[in-house]
């Protein structure tokens, strides 16, 4: 009889673990999204010292942080698009896309900070206006990032989650990004998931269940 009870309990644990695994897989519960930021952004054509007004390149330093202390993040190709100007949220007119680069996907270990340095060719920037603007102060480029990622912990891997983030980079008359308090520009989204806090709870409960089971 005792034996049966025990089997029954184990069976229930098994079902709970199955659902827990499914939740992890479906919603990435218990995982924190990496943070993306632009740490350097240099536009030689706007640099008043180099006076290299025909230079079509933009240099970008993208920083990726995996904040999870146990999970690896697997990134698919990271697609970066640069737009000239600042999007007016209440206007349907889209900014001109001046550069696109696809950075190869990679795996990022837990708690790791990675950088990707890219040199892109910008086309379609209204350089005259941009130069006038920097003489007055700053001009703005919008940087968007799209990728897909999955998390891995132990033997578990989640499905792929879509990431769409972006930020406005202000550039001065030295062609460099303006940093506030020496910080880069964080790329943010209208939130892909809303379950991070619940995720912590679910993750902890799952961990306890896992410990009891084994
Ligand atoms: C470039 O801009 C900086 C900062 O505004 C200024 O100090 C410097 O004199 C300028 N250089 C030239 C060559 O215009
Ligand atoms: C920049 O180049 C233009 C033309 O090439 C020149 O007239 C101007 O004096 C240069 N400015 C500086 C600061 O070197
Ligand atoms: C944004 O667009 C709206 C409507 O088109 C306009 O009224 C507003 O002045 C614009 N704001 C800026 C900052 O350009
Ligand atoms: C630069 O500032 C002046 C004076 O404030 C203004 O008249 C001019 O339109 C500005 N130019 C640009 C490109 O913003
Ligand atoms: C990134 O770009 C590549 C090539 O253009 C495309 O195949 C892929 O679907 C894009 N990925 C995302 C997440 O948009």
Coordinates of C-alpha atoms and ligand atoms in Angstrom, one line a residue:
X1 CA 0.0 0.0 0.0
X2 CA 2.8 2.4 1.0
X3 CA 4.6 1.4 -2.1
X4 CA 1.5 2.3 -4.2
X5 CA 1.2 5.7 -2.6
X6 CA 4.8 6.4 -3.3
X7 CA 4.4 5.4 -6.9
X8 CA 1.4 7.6 -7.1
X9 CA 3.3 10.5 -5.7
X10 CA 6.2 10.0 -8.1
X11 CA 3.7 9.8 -11.0
X12 CA 2.2 13.2 -9.9
X13 CA 5.7 14.7 -9.6
X14 CA 6.4 13.4 -13.1
X15 CA 3.3 15.1 -14.5
X16 CA 4.2 18.3 -12.7
X17 CA 7.7 18.2 -14.1
X18 CA 6.3 17.5 -17.5
X19 CA 4.2 20.6 -17.4
X20 CA 7.0 22.6 -15.9
X21 CA 9.3 21.5 -18.8
X22 CA 6.5 22.4 -21.2
X23 CA 6.2 25.9 -19.6
X24 CA 9.9 26.4 -19.8
X25 CA 9.9 25.4 -23.4
X26 CA 7.0 27.4 -24.5
X27 CA 7.5 30.6 -22.5
X28 CA 11.1 30.7 -21.4
X29 CA 9.9 31.0 -17.9
X30 CA 12.8 31.5 -15.5
X31 CA 15.1 33.0 -18.1
X32 CA 16.0 36.7 -18.4
X33 CA 16.4 38.3 -21.7
X34 CA 19.9 39.4 -22.7
X35 CA 20.5 43.1 -22.7
X36 CA 21.6 44.8 -25.9
X37 CA 23.3 48.2 -26.1
X38 CA 25.3 50.4 -28.5
X39 CA 28.5 51.3 -26.7
X40 CA 30.2 53.1 -29.6
X41 CA 28.9 54.6 -32.8
X42 CA 31.2 56.6 -35.0
X43 CA 30.2 58.4 -38.2
X44 CA 33.4 59.8 -39.9
X45 CA 31.5 61.9 -42.3
X46 CA 30.2 64.0 -39.4
X47 CA 33.6 64.3 -37.7
X48 CA 34.6 67.9 -38.0
X49 CA 38.3 67.1 -37.3
X50 CA 38.8 64.4 -40.0
X51 CA 36.7 66.5 -42.5
X52 CA 36.2 63.3 -44.4
X53 CA 32.8 64.3 -45.7
X54 CA 32.7 61.6 -48.4
X55 CA 33.2 58.7 -46.0
X56 CA 30.1 56.4 -46.2
X57 CA 31.0 54.2 -43.3
X58 CA 29.5 53.9 -39.8
X59 CA 31.3 52.0 -37.0
X60 CA 29.1 50.3 -34.5
X61 CA 30.0 48.5 -31.3
X62 CA 27.1 46.3 -30.1
X63 CA 27.3 44.9 -26.6
X64 CA 25.3 41.8 -25.6
X65 CA 25.0 40.7 -22.0
X66 CA 23.7 37.4 -20.9
X67 CA 22.3 38.2 -17.4
X68 CA 21.5 34.5 -16.5
X69 CA 24.0 32.9 -14.2
X70 CA 23.3 29.4 -15.4
X71 CA 21.8 29.5 -18.8
X72 CA 23.5 29.7 -22.2
X73 CA 21.9 31.8 -24.9
X74 CA 21.9 30.6 -28.5
X75 CA 21.5 33.5 -30.9
X76 CA 20.4 33.2 -34.5
X77 CA 21.7 35.8 -36.9
X78 CA 21.5 39.3 -35.4
X79 CA 20.1 41.7 -37.9
X80 CA 21.0 45.3 -37.3
X81 CA 19.2 48.1 -39.2
X82 CA 20.2 51.7 -39.0
X83 CA 17.8 54.5 -39.8
X84 CA 18.5 58.2 -40.2
X85 CA 16.5 60.5 -37.9
X86 CA 14.3 60.1 -34.9
X87 CA 11.0 58.3 -35.4
X88 CA 8.0 60.5 -34.6
X89 CA 5.8 57.9 -32.7
X90 CA 2.6 59.7 -33.7
X91 CA 3.5 60.0 -37.4
X92 CA 3.2 57.1 -39.9
X93 CA 6.1 58.3 -42.0
X94 CA 8.9 55.8 -41.6
X95 CA 12.6 56.9 -41.4
X96 CA 14.9 56.0 -44.3
X97 CA 16.8 52.8 -43.7
X98 CA 20.4 53.7 -44.4
X99 CA 22.3 50.5 -43.5
X100 CA 21.7 46.9 -42.7
X101 CA 24.1 44.3 -41.4
X102 CA 23.5 40.7 -40.4
X103 CA 25.9 39.5 -37.6
X104 CA 26.3 35.7 -37.5
X105 CA 24.6 33.9 -34.7
X106 CA 26.6 32.5 -31.8
X107 CA 26.3 31.0 -28.3
X108 CA 26.8 33.1 -25.2
X109 CA 27.8 31.5 -21.9
X110 CA 26.1 32.5 -18.7
X111 CA 27.0 35.9 -17.2
X112 CA 29.1 36.7 -20.3
X113 CA 29.5 40.1 -22.0
X114 CA 30.1 40.1 -25.7
X115 CA 30.9 42.8 -28.2
X116 CA 30.4 42.8 -32.0
X117 CA 32.2 45.5 -33.9
X118 CA 30.7 46.3 -37.3
X119 CA 31.5 48.6 -40.1
X120 CA 28.6 49.3 -42.3
X121 CA 28.1 51.4 -45.4
X122 CA 25.4 54.0 -45.1
X123 CA 23.4 55.0 -48.2
X124 CA 20.7 57.6 -48.4
X125 CA 21.7 59.8 -45.5
X126 CA 21.0 63.5 -46.1
X127 CA 24.5 64.4 -45.1
X128 CA 24.1 68.1 -45.6
X129 CA 21.2 68.2 -43.1
X130 CA 23.1 65.9 -40.8
X131 CA 26.1 68.2 -40.8
X132 CA 23.9 71.3 -40.2
X133 CA 22.3 69.4 -37.3
X134 CA 25.5 68.5 -35.6
X135 CA 26.8 72.0 -35.9
X136 CA 23.7 73.0 -33.9
X137 CA 24.1 70.1 -31.4
X138 CA 23.3 66.5 -32.4
X139 CA 21.7 64.4 -35.0
X140 CA 20.0 61.1 -34.4
X141 CA 20.3 57.6 -35.8
X142 CA 17.9 54.9 -34.8
X143 CA 19.4 51.4 -34.4
X144 CA 17.1 48.4 -34.5
X145 CA 18.1 44.8 -33.8
X146 CA 16.2 41.7 -34.7
X147 CA 17.1 38.2 -33.7
X148 CA 15.8 34.9 -32.4
X149 CA 17.3 33.2 -29.4
X150 CA 16.8 30.1 -27.3
X151 CA 18.0 29.4 -23.8
X152 CA 19.8 26.2 -22.6
X153 CA 20.1 24.9 -19.2
X154 CA 21.3 21.4 -18.3
X155 CA 19.7 19.3 -21.0
X156 CA 16.8 21.6 -21.6
X157 CA 16.5 24.0 -24.5
X158 CA 13.7 26.4 -25.0
X159 CA 12.0 27.2 -28.3
X160 CA 13.2 30.2 -30.3
X161 CA 12.0 33.6 -29.1
X162 CA 11.8 36.6 -31.3
X163 CA 13.6 39.7 -30.2
X164 CA 12.9 43.2 -31.7
X165 CA 14.7 46.0 -29.9
X166 CA 15.8 49.5 -30.8
X167 CA 17.2 52.8 -29.6
X168 CA 18.1 56.3 -30.6
X169 CA 21.8 57.2 -30.9
X170 CA 22.7 60.9 -30.8
X171 CA 25.8 61.8 -32.7
X172 CA 27.8 65.0 -32.2
X173 CA 30.0 67.1 -34.4
X174 CA 32.9 64.8 -33.8
X175 CA 30.9 62.0 -35.4
X176 CA 30.7 60.2 -32.1
X177 CA 27.9 59.0 -30.0
X178 CA 26.8 61.2 -27.1
X179 CA 26.9 59.1 -23.9
X180 CA 24.9 60.2 -20.9
X181 CA 26.7 59.3 -17.7
X182 CA 29.2 57.3 -19.8
X183 CA 26.6 54.8 -20.5
X184 CA 25.8 53.3 -23.9
X185 CA 22.3 53.4 -25.5
X186 CA 20.2 50.4 -24.4
X187 CA 18.1 48.8 -27.1
X188 CA 14.7 48.1 -25.7
X189 CA 11.4 46.6 -26.9
X190 CA 7.8 46.9 -26.2
X191 CA 8.5 43.8 -24.2
X192 CA 8.4 40.4 -25.8
X193 CA 7.5 38.5 -22.6
X194 CA 5.9 39.7 -19.4
X195 CA 6.6 36.7 -17.2
X196 CA 10.1 37.4 -15.8
X197 CA 9.0 37.8 -12.2
X198 CA 6.6 35.0 -12.3
X199 CA 9.4 33.1 -14.0
X200 CA 11.6 33.5 -11.0
X201 CA 8.9 32.0 -8.8
X202 CA 8.2 29.2 -11.3
X203 CA 11.9 28.5 -11.7
X204 CA 12.4 28.2 -7.9
X205 CA 9.4 26.0 -7.4
X206 CA 10.6 23.8 -10.3
X207 CA 14.1 23.6 -8.8
X208 CA 12.7 22.4 -5.4
X209 CA 10.5 19.8 -7.2
X210 CA 13.5 18.6 -9.1
X211 CA 15.5 18.3 -5.9
X212 CA 12.7 16.3 -4.1
X213 CA 12.3 14.1 -7.1
X214 CA 16.0 13.0 -7.3
Ligands
LIG1 C1 35.1 70.4 -33.8 O1 34.2 70.4 -32.8 C2 34.7 70.6 -31.5 C3 33.6 70.5 -30.5 O2 32.5 71.3 -30.8 C4 35.4 72.0 -31.4 O3 36.0 72.2 -30.2 C5 36.5 72.0 -32.5 O4 37.1 73.3 -32.6 C6 35.9 71.7 -33.9 N1 37.0 71.5 -34.8 C7 37.0 72.0 -36.1 C8 38.1 71.7 -36.9 O5 36.0 72.6 -36.4
LIG2 C1 37.4 70.6 -45.0 O1 37.4 70.4 -46.4 C2 37.0 71.5 -47.1 C3 37.0 71.1 -48.6 O2 37.5 69.9 -48.8 C4 37.9 72.7 -46.8 O3 37.4 73.8 -47.6 C5 37.8 73.0 -45.4 O4 38.7 74.1 -45.0 C6 38.2 71.8 -44.5 N1 38.0 72.1 -43.1 C7 38.9 71.7 -42.2 C8 38.6 72.0 -40.8 O5 39.9 71.1 -42.5
LIG3 C1 4.9 64.2 -34.8 O1 3.8 64.1 -35.7 C2 2.7 64.8 -35.3 C3 1.6 64.5 -36.3 O2 2.0 64.2 -37.6 C4 3.0 66.3 -35.2 O3 1.8 67.0 -34.8 C5 4.1 66.5 -34.3 O4 4.5 67.9 -34.2 C6 5.3 65.7 -34.6 N1 6.3 65.8 -33.5 C7 7.6 66.1 -33.8 C8 8.5 66.1 -32.6 O5 8.0 66.2 -34.9
LIG4 C1 20.3 75.6 -36.4 O1 20.0 76.6 -35.4 C2 19.6 77.8 -36.0 C3 19.4 78.8 -34.9 O2 18.8 78.2 -33.7 C4 18.3 77.5 -36.8 O3 17.8 78.7 -37.4 C5 18.5 76.5 -37.8 O4 17.3 76.1 -38.5 C6 19.1 75.2 -37.2 N1 19.5 74.3 -38.3 C7 19.2 73.0 -38.2 C8 19.6 72.2 -39.4 O5 18.6 72.5 -37.3
LIG5 C1 18.0 38.2 -40.5 O1 18.4 38.3 -41.9 C2 18.5 37.1 -42.6 C3 19.0 37.4 -44.0 O2 18.5 38.6 -44.5 C4 17.1 36.4 -42.6 O3 17.2 35.2 -43.3 C5 16.7 36.2 -41.2 O4 15.4 35.6 -41.2 C6 16.7 37.5 -40.4 N1 16.4 37.2 -39.0 C7 15.5 37.8 -38.3 C8 15.3 37.4 -36.9 O5 14.8 38.8 -38.8

